[in-house]
Short mmCIF file of C-alpha atoms in Angstrom, two decimals:
data_model
loop_
_atom_site.label_atom_id
_atom_site.label_comp_id
_atom_site.label_asym_id
_atom_site.label_seq_id
_atom_site.Cartn_x
_atom_site.Cartn_y
_atom_site.Cartn_z
CA UNK R 1 137.75 172.11 140.93
CA UNK R 2 134.96 171.17 143.47
CA UNK R 3 134.69 171.45 146.84
CA UNK R 4 132.70 169.31 149.56
CA UNK R 5 133.33 171.10 152.81
CA UNK R 6 131.85 170.53 156.37
CA UNK R 7 132.47 172.54 158.96
CA UNK R 8 131.83 171.75 162.45
CA UNK R 9 131.66 173.83 166.30
CA UNK R 10 130.18 175.53 168.77
CA UNK R 11 127.54 178.10 167.92
CA UNK R 12 129.02 181.32 167.92
CA UNK R 13 132.17 180.36 166.37
CA UNK R 14 130.98 181.76 162.92
CA UNK R 15 130.67 178.38 161.57
CA UNK R 16 127.89 179.19 159.26
CA UNK R 17 129.59 182.51 158.25
CA UNK R 18 132.67 180.48 156.89
CA UNK R 19 130.52 178.03 155.21
CA UNK R 20 128.57 181.07 153.71
CA UNK R 21 131.77 182.87 152.64
CA UNK R 22 132.70 179.81 151.04
CA UNK R 23 129.89 179.48 149.25
CA UNK R 24 129.89 182.44 147.77
CA UNK R 25 133.05 181.98 145.84
CA UNK R 26 131.27 179.66 143.48
CA UNK R 27 128.41 183.01 143.16
CA UNK R 28 131.67 185.08 141.92
CA UNK R 29 132.66 181.88 139.75
CA UNK R 30 129.21 181.29 138.43
CA UNK R 31 129.19 177.24 139.59
CA UNK R 32 126.60 175.07 140.95
CA UNK R 33 126.63 175.62 145.34
CA UNK R 34 124.78 174.45 148.26
CA UNK R 35 125.18 175.47 151.66
CA UNK R 36 123.03 173.75 154.34
CA UNK R 37 123.33 174.49 158.01
CA UNK R 38 122.19 172.50 160.88
CA UNK R 39 119.13 174.29 162.39
CA UNK R 40 118.49 172.26 165.09
CA UNK R 41 118.51 173.18 168.88
CA UNK R 42 121.96 172.93 169.13
CA UNK R 43 122.38 176.61 168.12
CA UNK R 44 124.16 178.86 170.74
CA UNK R 45 126.62 176.79 172.87
CA UNK R 46 126.16 173.45 171.37
CA UNK R 47 127.43 172.17 168.28
CA UNK R 48 126.70 173.70 165.03
CA UNK R 49 127.32 172.68 161.36
CA UNK R 50 127.24 173.41 157.39
CA UNK R 51 127.71 171.42 154.75
CA UNK R 52 129.07 173.56 150.97
CA UNK R 53 128.79 171.96 148.25
CA UNK R 54 130.86 173.67 144.87
CA UNK R 55 130.53 171.92 141.32
CA UNK R 56 130.83 172.50 137.84
CA UNK R 57 127.78 170.18 137.79
CA UNK R 58 124.50 170.26 139.49
CA UNK R 59 124.59 169.18 143.46
CA UNK R 60 122.99 166.26 144.34
CA UNK R 61 122.86 165.51 148.02
CA UNK R 62 123.61 168.94 149.86
CA UNK R 63 124.06 167.62 153.23
CA UNK R 64 127.52 166.16 153.49
CA UNK R 65 127.90 162.96 155.79
CA UNK R 66 131.36 161.94 154.61
CA UNK R 67 133.49 165.32 154.10
CA UNK R 68 136.35 165.25 151.59
CA UNK R 69 137.02 168.60 153.45
CA UNK R 70 136.47 168.59 157.07
CA UNK R 71 137.03 171.88 159.49
CA UNK R 72 136.30 171.09 163.23
CA UNK R 73 136.75 174.35 165.84
CA UNK R 74 135.61 171.99 169.00
CA UNK R 75 136.58 169.11 170.18
CA UNK R 76 133.07 167.39 170.31
CA UNK R 77 133.21 167.92 166.04
CA UNK R 78 136.68 166.45 165.92
CA UNK R 79 135.08 163.47 167.70
CA UNK R 80 132.49 162.94 165.72
CA UNK R 81 133.39 163.39 162.42
CA UNK R 82 137.16 162.60 162.10
CA UNK R 83 136.59 159.27 160.87
CA UNK R 84 133.92 160.37 158.48
CA UNK R 85 136.37 162.06 156.66
CA UNK R 86 137.11 160.38 152.78
CA UNK R 87 140.55 158.95 152.52
CA UNK R 88 142.63 161.63 150.66
CA UNK R 89 140.67 164.18 152.20
CA UNK R 90 141.52 166.94 154.38
CA UNK R 91 141.19 167.83 158.15
CA UNK R 92 141.58 171.28 159.72
CA UNK R 93 141.68 171.49 163.51
CA UNK R 94 141.90 174.61 165.33
CA UNK R 95 144.77 173.73 167.49
CA UNK R 96 144.18 176.16 170.23
CA UNK R 97 140.97 174.79 171.16
CA UNK R 98 141.51 171.47 170.13
CA UNK R 99 144.76 169.29 172.59
CA UNK R 100 144.81 166.02 169.92
CA UNK R 101 147.01 164.49 167.33
CA UNK R 102 145.29 162.85 164.73
CA UNK R 103 145.90 159.34 164.25
CA UNK R 104 144.72 158.54 160.70
CA UNK R 105 147.38 158.36 158.03
CA UNK R 106 145.11 158.18 154.99
CA UNK R 107 143.98 162.06 155.32
CA UNK R 108 146.16 165.37 154.68
CA UNK R 109 146.04 166.93 158.91
CA UNK R 110 146.24 170.72 159.24
CA UNK R 111 146.39 171.70 162.87
CA UNK R 112 145.92 175.58 162.70
CA UNK R 113 145.91 177.59 165.69
CA UNK R 114 143.60 180.06 164.16
CA UNK R 115 142.13 181.28 168.14
CA UNK R 116 145.51 182.28 168.77
CA UNK R 117 146.26 183.58 165.73
CA UNK R 118 143.19 185.99 165.79
CA UNK R 119 143.69 186.80 169.35
CA UNK R 120 147.16 188.31 168.62
CA UNK R 121 146.30 190.04 165.97
CA UNK R 122 143.56 191.85 168.21
CA UNK R 123 140.65 189.91 165.86
CA UNK R 124 139.21 187.97 168.31
CA UNK R 125 135.92 187.32 166.66
CA UNK R 126 137.63 186.67 163.22
CA UNK R 127 139.40 182.51 163.95
CA UNK R 128 136.80 181.47 161.68
CA UNK R 129 137.78 183.49 159.08
CA UNK R 130 141.80 182.85 159.61
CA UNK R 131 140.68 179.20 159.39
CA UNK R 132 138.93 179.52 155.64
CA UNK R 133 142.24 181.35 154.60
CA UNK R 134 144.10 177.89 155.51
CA UNK R 135 141.77 175.85 154.02
CA UNK R 136 141.97 177.81 150.72
CA UNK R 137 145.63 177.43 150.74
CA UNK R 138 146.12 173.88 151.54
CA UNK R 139 142.78 172.70 149.10
CA UNK R 140 143.11 175.11 146.73
CA UNK R 141 139.38 175.13 145.63
CA UNK R 142 140.01 178.96 144.02
CA UNK R 143 141.82 181.61 144.14
CA UNK R 144 142.61 184.32 146.71
CA UNK R 145 141.37 186.95 144.56
CA UNK R 146 137.92 185.24 144.50
CA UNK R 147 137.85 184.41 147.89
CA UNK R 148 137.72 188.07 148.80
CA UNK R 149 135.49 188.88 146.21
CA UNK R 150 133.07 186.54 148.14
CA UNK R 151 134.07 188.34 151.43
CA UNK R 152 133.03 191.33 150.05
CA UNK R 153 129.57 190.14 149.14
CA UNK R 154 128.91 188.68 152.70
CA UNK R 155 130.14 191.98 154.57
CA UNK R 156 126.59 193.52 155.16
CA UNK R 157 126.76 197.07 153.95
CA UNK R 158 125.87 198.37 157.10
CA UNK R 159 128.82 196.52 158.73
CA UNK R 160 131.38 198.00 155.98
CA UNK R 161 134.17 198.58 158.16
CA UNK R 162 134.53 194.88 159.28
CA UNK R 163 135.53 194.33 155.51
CA UNK R 164 139.39 195.04 156.11
CA UNK R 165 139.70 193.10 159.42
CA UNK R 166 137.80 190.21 157.93
CA UNK R 167 140.13 190.67 154.47
CA UNK R 168 143.48 190.73 156.89
CA UNK R 169 142.17 187.67 158.75
CA UNK R 170 141.86 185.47 155.39
CA UNK R 171 145.33 186.61 154.44
CA UNK R 172 146.54 185.36 158.04
CA UNK R 173 145.16 181.91 157.19
CA UNK R 174 146.48 182.03 154.06
CA UNK R 175 149.98 182.83 154.72
CA UNK R 176 150.11 180.48 157.78
CA UNK R 177 152.48 177.93 157.11
CA UNK R 178 151.94 174.73 159.41
CA UNK Q 1 116.40 186.01 133.69
CA UNK Q 2 118.77 188.79 135.62
CA UNK Q 3 120.49 188.92 138.32
CA UNK Q 4 121.67 185.56 140.89
CA UNK Q 5 121.16 185.76 144.44
CA UNK Q 6 122.52 183.06 146.70
CA UNK Q 7 119.18 182.70 149.16
CA UNK Q 8 117.55 180.05 151.37
CA UNK Q 9 114.53 178.24 150.06
CA UNK Q 10 112.46 180.06 152.55
CA UNK Q 11 113.41 183.28 151.63
CA UNK Q 12 112.88 182.36 148.06
CA UNK Q 13 109.71 180.86 148.64
CA UNK Q 14 108.58 184.54 149.87
CA UNK Q 15 110.60 186.70 147.42
CA UNK Q 16 109.07 184.45 144.54
CA UNK Q 17 105.62 185.11 145.99
CA UNK Q 18 106.12 188.56 146.32
CA UNK Q 19 107.02 188.64 142.89
CA UNK Q 20 104.25 186.86 141.55
CA UNK Q 21 101.77 189.32 143.03
CA UNK Q 22 101.30 188.22 146.07
CA UNK Q 23 100.52 190.71 148.78
CA UNK Q 24 98.63 189.18 151.46
CA UNK Q 25 100.25 186.97 153.30
CA UNK Q 26 99.19 185.58 157.03
CA UNK Q 27 101.16 183.19 158.91
CA UNK Q 28 102.22 181.71 162.75
CA UNK Q 29 106.21 180.96 163.32
CA UNK Q 30 106.89 177.29 163.30
CA UNK Q 31 110.69 175.61 162.55
CA UNK Q 32 111.89 174.81 159.80
CA UNK Q 33 109.82 177.54 157.40
CA UNK Q 34 109.84 180.87 159.83
CA UNK Q 35 112.27 182.50 157.30
CA UNK Q 36 109.23 182.87 154.79
CA UNK Q 37 107.43 184.95 157.38
CA UNK Q 38 110.55 186.71 158.45
CA UNK Q 39 111.01 187.81 154.84
CA UNK Q 40 107.29 188.57 154.43
CA UNK Q 41 107.57 190.90 157.34
CA UNK Q 42 110.57 192.51 155.87
CA UNK Q 43 109.50 192.78 152.63
CA UNK Q 44 105.52 193.21 152.72
CA UNK Q 45 105.50 197.11 154.19
CA UNK Q 46 107.78 198.29 151.65
CA UNK Q 47 105.44 197.00 148.64
CA UNK Q 48 102.21 198.12 150.26
CA UNK Q 49 101.31 194.72 151.08
CA UNK Q 50 100.11 192.98 154.21
CA UNK Q 51 101.86 190.82 156.41
CA UNK Q 52 100.14 189.61 159.62
CA UNK Q 53 101.31 187.10 162.02
CA UNK Q 54 98.05 185.66 163.61
CA UNK Q 55 97.29 184.04 166.64
CA UNK Q 56 97.22 180.81 165.33
CA UNK Q 57 97.53 178.79 162.40
CA UNK Q 58 93.52 178.22 162.35
CA UNK Q 59 93.43 182.25 161.91
CA UNK Q 60 95.99 182.53 159.42
CA UNK Q 61 94.12 180.22 157.10
CA UNK Q 62 90.85 181.98 157.51
CA UNK Q 63 92.37 184.76 156.93
CA UNK Q 64 93.95 183.59 153.74
CA UNK Q 65 90.07 182.67 153.28
CA UNK Q 66 88.77 186.00 153.16
CA UNK Q 67 91.79 187.69 151.62
CA UNK Q 68 91.32 185.23 148.32
CA UNK Q 69 87.41 186.10 148.42
CA UNK Q 70 88.16 189.37 147.97
CA UNK Q 71 90.22 188.43 145.13
CA UNK Q 72 93.77 189.41 145.91
CA UNK Q 73 96.37 186.92 145.92
CA UNK Q 74 97.03 185.24 149.29
CA UNK Q 75 99.25 182.75 150.69
CA UNK Q 76 100.22 180.84 153.82
CA UNK Q 77 103.19 178.71 154.96
CA UNK Q 78 103.58 176.37 157.83
CA UNK Q 79 105.27 173.24 158.49
CA UNK Q 80 103.16 169.74 159.37
CA UNK Q 81 101.96 170.13 162.82
CA UNK Q 82 101.05 173.73 161.88
CA UNK Q 83 99.36 172.62 158.46
CA UNK Q 84 97.45 169.82 160.25
CA UNK Q 85 95.94 172.98 162.11
CA UNK Q 86 95.19 174.62 158.61
CA UNK Q 87 93.25 171.63 156.65
CA UNK Q 88 89.63 173.03 158.26
CA UNK Q 89 90.33 176.06 156.72
CA UNK Q 90 91.85 174.67 153.81
CA UNK Q 91 88.38 172.55 153.52
CA UNK Q 92 86.48 175.15 153.43
CA UNK Q 93 88.77 177.24 150.85
CA UNK Q 94 88.04 174.07 148.14
CA UNK Q 95 84.66 174.00 149.01
CA UNK Q 96 84.33 177.73 148.23
CA UNK Q 97 86.27 177.42 144.74
CA UNK Q 98 88.87 180.11 146.17
CA UNK Q 99 92.21 180.01 144.80
CA UNK Q 100 95.36 180.62 147.28
CA UNK Q 101 98.56 179.10 147.74
CA UNK Q 102 99.88 177.23 151.11
CA UNK Q 103 103.42 176.30 151.97
CA UNK Q 104 104.19 172.73 153.57
CA UNK Q 105 107.94 172.90 154.70
CA UNK Q 106 107.53 169.07 155.94
CA UNK Q 107 109.35 168.09 159.64
CA UNK Q 108 109.54 164.92 161.03
CA UNK Q 109 106.40 163.78 162.90
CA UNK Q 110 103.64 162.16 164.01
CA UNK Q 111 102.83 164.56 166.33
CA UNK Q 112 105.28 167.63 167.01
CA UNK Q 113 107.72 165.51 166.28
CA UNK Q 114 110.72 166.96 165.12
CA UNK Q 115 111.87 169.68 163.16
CA UNK Q 116 114.60 167.62 160.59
CA UNK Q 117 113.42 167.29 157.14
CA UNK Q 118 110.48 164.77 156.27
CA UNK Q 119 108.38 163.63 153.60
CA UNK Q 120 105.58 162.22 155.75
CA UNK Q 121 102.99 164.63 154.68
CA UNK Q 122 102.51 163.16 151.14
CA UNK Q 123 99.31 161.31 152.33
CA UNK Q 124 97.87 164.51 154.09
CA UNK Q 125 98.46 166.56 150.84
CA UNK Q 126 97.59 164.32 148.27
CA UNK Q 127 94.36 162.20 149.75
CA UNK Q 128 92.92 164.71 152.45
CA UNK Q 129 94.20 168.08 153.33
CA UNK Q 130 90.76 168.56 155.03
CA UNK Q 131 87.36 166.62 155.31
CA UNK Q 132 85.22 166.31 152.46
CA UNK Q 133 85.73 165.10 148.16
CA UNK Q 134 88.48 167.58 147.29
CA UNK Q 135 91.93 168.20 145.77
CA UNK Q 136 94.52 170.59 145.81
CA UNK Q 137 97.47 171.05 143.43
CA UNK Q 138 100.68 170.04 144.82
CA UNK Q 139 104.02 170.99 143.84
CA UNK Q 140 106.68 169.05 144.90
CA UNK Q 141 110.07 171.02 144.21
CA UNK Q 142 113.69 169.37 144.42
CA UNK Q 143 115.89 172.46 144.25
CA UNK Q 144 115.69 176.33 145.10
CA UNK Q 145 115.19 177.40 141.83
CA UNK Q 146 112.49 174.89 141.55
CA UNK Q 147 110.51 176.64 144.23
CA UNK Q 148 110.96 180.02 142.35
CA UNK Q 149 109.90 178.77 138.94
CA UNK Q 150 106.82 176.68 140.54
CA UNK Q 151 105.56 179.50 142.80
CA UNK Q 152 104.34 181.96 140.26
CA UNK Q 153 102.61 178.93 138.58
CA UNK Q 154 101.01 177.86 141.55
CA UNK Q 155 99.21 181.22 141.98
CA UNK Q 156 98.45 180.85 138.09
CA UNK Q 157 97.07 177.60 138.56
CA UNK Q 158 94.95 177.94 141.94
CA UNK Q 159 93.29 180.95 139.74
CA UNK Q 160 92.78 179.36 136.72
CA UNK Q 161 91.09 176.13 138.45
CA UNK Q 162 90.09 178.34 141.26
CA UNK Q 163 91.03 175.47 144.03
CA UNK Q 164 93.94 175.79 146.37
CA UNK Q 165 97.64 174.79 145.45
CA UNK Q 166 100.49 173.61 147.87
CA UNK Q 167 104.40 173.40 147.39
CA UNK Q 168 105.14 170.46 149.30
CA UNK Q 169 108.75 171.23 150.85
CA UNK Q 170 110.67 169.80 153.35
CA UNK Q 171 113.57 171.33 156.25
CA UNK Q 172 116.42 170.47 153.59
CA UNK Q 173 114.95 172.68 150.58
CA UNK Q 174 113.76 175.37 153.11
CA UNK Q 175 117.33 175.79 154.86
CA UNK Q 176 119.53 175.53 152.51
CA UNK Q 177 120.98 178.01 150.45
CA UNK Q 178 121.42 178.07 146.43
CA UNK Q 179 121.50 180.16 143.54
CA UNK Q 180 118.60 181.75 142.09
CA UNK Q 181 117.41 183.64 139.20
CA UNK Q 182 114.30 185.18 139.19
CA UNK Q 183 112.15 185.56 136.33
CA UNK Q 184 111.02 188.95 134.57
CA UNK Q 185 107.88 188.54 133.61
CA UNK Q 186 105.01 190.47 134.96
CA UNK Q 187 102.42 188.03 136.80
CA UNK Q 188 99.17 187.73 135.13
CA UNK Q 189 96.25 188.02 137.60
CA UNK Q 190 93.03 186.19 136.41
CA UNK Q 191 89.80 188.05 135.94
CA UNK Q 192 87.58 187.59 138.88
CA UNK Q 193 84.09 188.53 138.65
CA UNK Q 194 83.01 186.35 141.48
CA UNK Q 195 85.13 188.19 143.86
CA UNK Q 196 83.82 189.92 146.94
CA UNK Q 197 84.90 193.28 146.09
CA UNK Q 198 82.18 196.06 146.66
CA UNK Q 199 80.61 197.37 143.81
CA UNK Q 200 78.14 200.63 144.70
CA UNK Q 201 74.87 198.56 143.81
CA UNK Q 202 76.28 198.09 140.28
CA UNK Q 203 75.93 194.46 139.95
CA UNK Q 204 74.11 191.54 141.73
CA UNK Q 205 75.82 190.56 144.76
CA UNK Q 206 78.63 187.27 144.26
CA UNK Q 207 78.33 185.15 147.68
CA UNK Q 208 81.32 183.27 148.98
CA UNK Q 209 80.23 180.06 150.91
CA UNK Q 210 80.91 176.67 151.44
CA UNK Q 211 77.27 175.32 152.54
CA UNK Q 212 74.63 173.97 150.66
CA UNK Q 213 71.81 172.46 152.71
CA UNK Q 214 70.53 170.57 150.02
CA UNK Q 215 72.19 167.18 149.42
CA UNK Q 216 71.02 167.24 145.15
CA UNK Q 217 72.34 170.86 145.29
CA UNK Q 218 76.13 170.22 146.88
CA UNK Q 219 76.41 166.77 144.90
CA UNK Q 220 76.03 168.71 141.75
CA UNK Q 221 78.53 171.61 142.77
CA UNK Q 222 80.97 168.72 144.17
CA UNK Q 223 80.50 166.61 140.71
CA UNK Q 224 81.18 169.92 138.40
CA UNK Q 225 84.28 170.59 140.94
CA UNK Q 226 85.84 167.30 139.99
CA UNK Q 227 85.25 168.24 136.29
CA UNK Q 228 87.80 170.50 136.83
CA UNK Q 229 90.15 167.96 138.52
CA UNK Q 230 89.66 165.97 135.61
CA UNK Q 231 91.16 169.00 133.16
CA UNK Q 232 93.69 169.75 135.94
CA UNK Q 233 94.73 165.84 135.86
CA UNK Q 234 94.91 166.01 131.68
CA UNK Q 235 96.43 169.62 131.57
CA UNK Q 236 99.10 169.94 134.54
CA UNK Q 237 101.10 166.93 135.24
CA UNK Q 238 104.59 167.92 135.53
CA UNK Q 239 107.44 165.55 135.91
CA UNK Q 240 111.34 165.08 135.17
CA UNK Q 241 112.78 162.30 133.57
CA UNK Q 242 116.10 161.56 134.52
CA UNK Q 243 118.69 158.89 132.65
CA UNK Q 244 115.38 156.90 132.11
CA UNK Q 245 116.30 155.98 127.76
CA UNK Q 246 117.68 152.80 128.36
CA UNK Q 247 117.03 152.02 132.29
CA UNK Q 248 116.24 148.24 133.09
CA UNK Q 249 115.63 149.89 136.61
CA UNK Q 250 113.97 152.64 137.72
CA UNK Q 251 113.65 154.82 140.76
CA UNK Q 252 110.50 157.28 141.77
CA UNK Q 253 111.51 159.87 143.94
CA UNK Q 254 110.36 163.40 144.95
CA UNK Q 255 111.59 166.81 146.25
CA UNK Q 256 114.79 166.88 148.46
CA UNK Q 257 115.36 162.93 148.50
CA UNK Q 258 115.33 163.01 144.35
CA UNK Q 259 118.46 164.76 144.73
CA UNK Q 260 120.06 162.01 146.73
CA UNK Q 261 118.74 159.52 144.25
CA UNK Q 262 120.33 161.29 141.67
CA UNK Q 263 123.59 161.02 143.19
CA UNK Q 264 123.08 157.01 143.57
CA UNK Q 265 121.62 157.14 140.14
CA UNK Q 266 125.22 158.38 138.84
CA UNK Q 267 127.47 156.17 141.06
CA UNK Q 268 125.08 153.06 140.29
CA UNK Q 269 125.63 153.84 136.56
CA UNK Q 270 129.45 154.33 136.99
CA UNK Q 271 129.39 150.86 138.54
CA UNK Q 272 127.05 149.47 135.44
CA UNK Q 273 124.00 149.19 136.65
CA UNK Q 274 121.16 150.75 133.92
CA UNK Q 275 119.14 152.62 136.28
CA UNK Q 276 117.34 156.06 136.23
CA UNK Q 277 114.85 158.11 138.12
CA UNK Q 278 111.48 159.44 137.32
CA UNK Q 279 110.92 162.41 139.64
CA UNK Q 280 107.09 163.83 139.91
CA UNK Q 281 107.26 167.46 140.07
CA UNK Q 282 103.27 167.47 140.74
CA UNK Q 283 102.60 164.97 143.11
CA UNK Q 284 98.83 165.61 142.70
CA UNK Q 285 98.25 165.47 139.92
CA UNK Q 286 100.64 162.32 140.03
CA UNK Q 287 102.55 161.38 136.64
CA UNK Q 288 100.16 158.19 136.52
CA UNK Q 289 100.85 157.50 132.91
CA UNK Q 290 104.58 158.16 132.91
CA UNK Q 291 104.69 156.17 135.84
CA UNK Q 292 102.77 153.01 134.39
CA UNK Q 293 104.87 153.59 131.17
CA UNK Q 294 107.93 153.34 133.20
CA UNK Q 295 107.07 150.07 134.90
CA UNK Q 296 106.25 148.88 131.76
CA UNK Q 297 109.73 149.37 130.82
CA UNK Q 298 111.81 148.35 133.46
CA UNK Q 299 112.34 145.16 135.43
CA UNK Q 300 111.52 146.66 138.86
CA UNK Q 301 110.63 149.93 140.49
CA UNK Q 302 112.53 150.99 144.09
CA UNK Q 303 110.64 154.04 145.67
CA UNK Q 304 112.49 156.32 147.95
CA UNK Q 305 110.89 158.92 150.24
CA UNK Q 306 111.82 160.37 153.59
CA UNK Q 307 108.87 158.32 155.16
CA UNK Q 308 108.00 154.89 155.78
CA UNK Q 309 106.42 154.71 152.36
CA UNK Q 310 103.39 157.14 151.40
CA UNK Q 311 103.56 157.92 147.43
CA UNK Q 312 104.58 154.39 146.72
CA UNK Q 313 100.76 153.57 147.15
CA UNK Q 314 100.47 155.89 143.87
CA UNK Q 315 103.31 154.26 142.36
CA UNK Q 316 101.90 150.72 142.81
CA UNK Q 317 98.48 152.11 141.17
CA UNK Q 318 100.03 153.68 138.34
CA UNK Q 319 102.43 150.34 137.87
CA UNK Q 320 99.24 148.18 138.46
CA UNK Q 321 101.28 145.04 138.66
CA UNK Q 322 103.43 145.26 135.84
CA UNK Q 323 106.56 145.23 137.69
CA UNK Q 324 107.58 144.73 141.29
CA UNK Q 325 107.92 147.96 143.59
CA UNK Q 326 110.12 148.16 146.59
CA UNK Q 327 110.47 150.66 148.87
CA UNK Q 328 113.69 152.38 150.81
CA UNK Q 329 113.05 155.21 153.36
CA UNK Q 330 113.83 157.16 156.33
CA UNK Q 331 111.47 158.51 158.68
CA UNK Q 332 111.70 161.00 161.59
CA UNK Q 333 113.61 163.77 160.22
CA UNK Q 334 116.94 161.36 158.81
CA UNK Q 335 117.80 162.02 155.61
CA UNK Q 336 119.02 159.33 153.40
CA UNK Q 337 122.40 159.27 152.22
CA UNK Q 338 123.40 158.48 148.29
CA UNK Q 339 125.57 155.05 149.58
CA UNK Q 340 122.20 153.93 151.50
CA UNK Q 341 120.47 154.75 148.56
CA UNK Q 342 123.03 153.04 146.10
CA UNK Q 343 122.76 150.27 148.49
CA UNK Q 344 119.39 150.01 147.81
CA UNK Q 345 119.82 149.94 143.70
CA UNK Q 346 122.16 147.51 144.35
CA UNK Q 347 119.52 144.97 146.21
CA UNK Q 348 116.95 145.62 143.53
CA UNK Q 349 119.26 144.79 140.60
CA UNK Q 350 120.62 141.51 141.90
#
C-alpha cells in the first residue's frame, strides 16, 4: 500500500505533526518514506502544508503537486488544492472550519467536523489527530495498530502524558461515520 | 548498519559530521540550513566539541581555517548568499592546503533571492568558489541517506588531498525527512604532520600560509596542487547510472532534481520511451568519461536542473558534440514536477 498525502491548513493547526505521524507508520513497517514541509514565511497564521510519500519502492519526487489524498484544514487550502487531487483520490475537509460543498464527482469527498469533534471531547488541540484517524479509516494506508505505534514514536518522552489523548483522538477519528 | 532514524536532511548532515569525527562547527544562521547549526548547538557540548555561532559568515569560515590549521575536523554550513560571503575564506583555505567540509543548502538567487530549493550555485561550486586557481571536491547527494554516506567520505578525501570538500545540497534535501542509517565504522583521521599544534620545540615550526610573493614559488605550489587535483579526477569520480543499459535517450541531472527525473524516467519507460538517467554524484570531479560514453550511446541528452542551465556546460564539454544536448529547468525556487520533466523527455524523443 502506498500513500501520497498532502496536508494543508493554517500554521498552528498541527499540519506538520499530522504528516510526521503518518510518516512514522512507514518506519514501523520498514517502508520507503519522505516527509517534506513547506518552510516559507507562511508559518504561524499563514498557510502551511506538508507532503508525505510512502511506498515499497524508492521515493522519486517528495514534493506532491497532485495528491492522491488531500487533507484541508482551512478554506484557502481547499480553494488552492481541490482541483489538484488525482481522479479517484480522496479529499478530507474539516467541515467545522470549511463551509463548502465539493462539486467534484471524480473523487471521494469526506466531510469530517474534526475541530468540533475534538472540542466536544475536550481535546481542542487535537483536531489534526482526529482527522488523521479518519484518513486511515477511509484510505486504509496502514493498520490502526501501526498508526498507534507511530504515534508512540512521535510523542516526545518529556510529554508522555499527551500520548493517551492523542491515541484517543486517533480512535475518535477512526470510528467516525461520515 | 544499525537503527533507522527518520531525520531531516539538515539534521542528518550534522549527525553524520559528528559521527565522522567533526568536533568543531562554526556557522551563522540562514534558511534553509539553520537546522544544521541548531543540531550542532545541541549536540556539540555533549561530546566535548565546539559549536560557535560566529558574528558573520566571513568570521565562521576563517574560524574553520584556524581549526583546520590546528589539525581537527572542522565544518561550516550555509545557504547560497552566505556561501558567497565565505568564498574569500575558502580561497585562503585552498591556498593553505587545508582540509575542511563546507555545506551549501542552496536556495533561490541571485542576491538575497528566495528561500525555496535551487541549484543555481553549480557554477560557483565547480568553477569559482573564491578567487584564484583552485578546485574543491563537490558532492551532490540526492537523498538524506546519501548525505550521510557521503559526509564521512567528504572529510576523508578533504584530508587525503588536503583540500576543502563541499556538500552541495538544496532546500528540499535539507528540509525533507527520510529514513537514515548511520555507518557503525569509526572515522579514520589522517596523520597531519603539517598541523600547527604546539610541540615544545621538539620539531621545526609548521607554518600555514597562502601568501607567496615570489611568482615562481607560487607557480610551483599551484602546479603541484593541480597534480593532486589530477589524482582526485582520476580516483574520486562518483555517479549513478539509472536505466541506461538500453537507453536511446539520455537525461543528466543531479541532487534533488535527479529524483524528479527518476519518476519521469519511469513514466516515460511505461510509455515505451527508452530513456535513462546519468546522475553525477560528484560534480567536481565531473564524470566526464561516463557522460562522454553516454553521449556516444544515446541519440540526444536532456539536462534538467533547478537553474537556467549551469551543469549543462559540463555535459556539453564531456559530450563534445557527439549528440545534441537539450535543457529543461526551473529556477527561483520552483521545483520541476515529474509531469513537466516527462513532457520534456517526450519532446526530446519526438
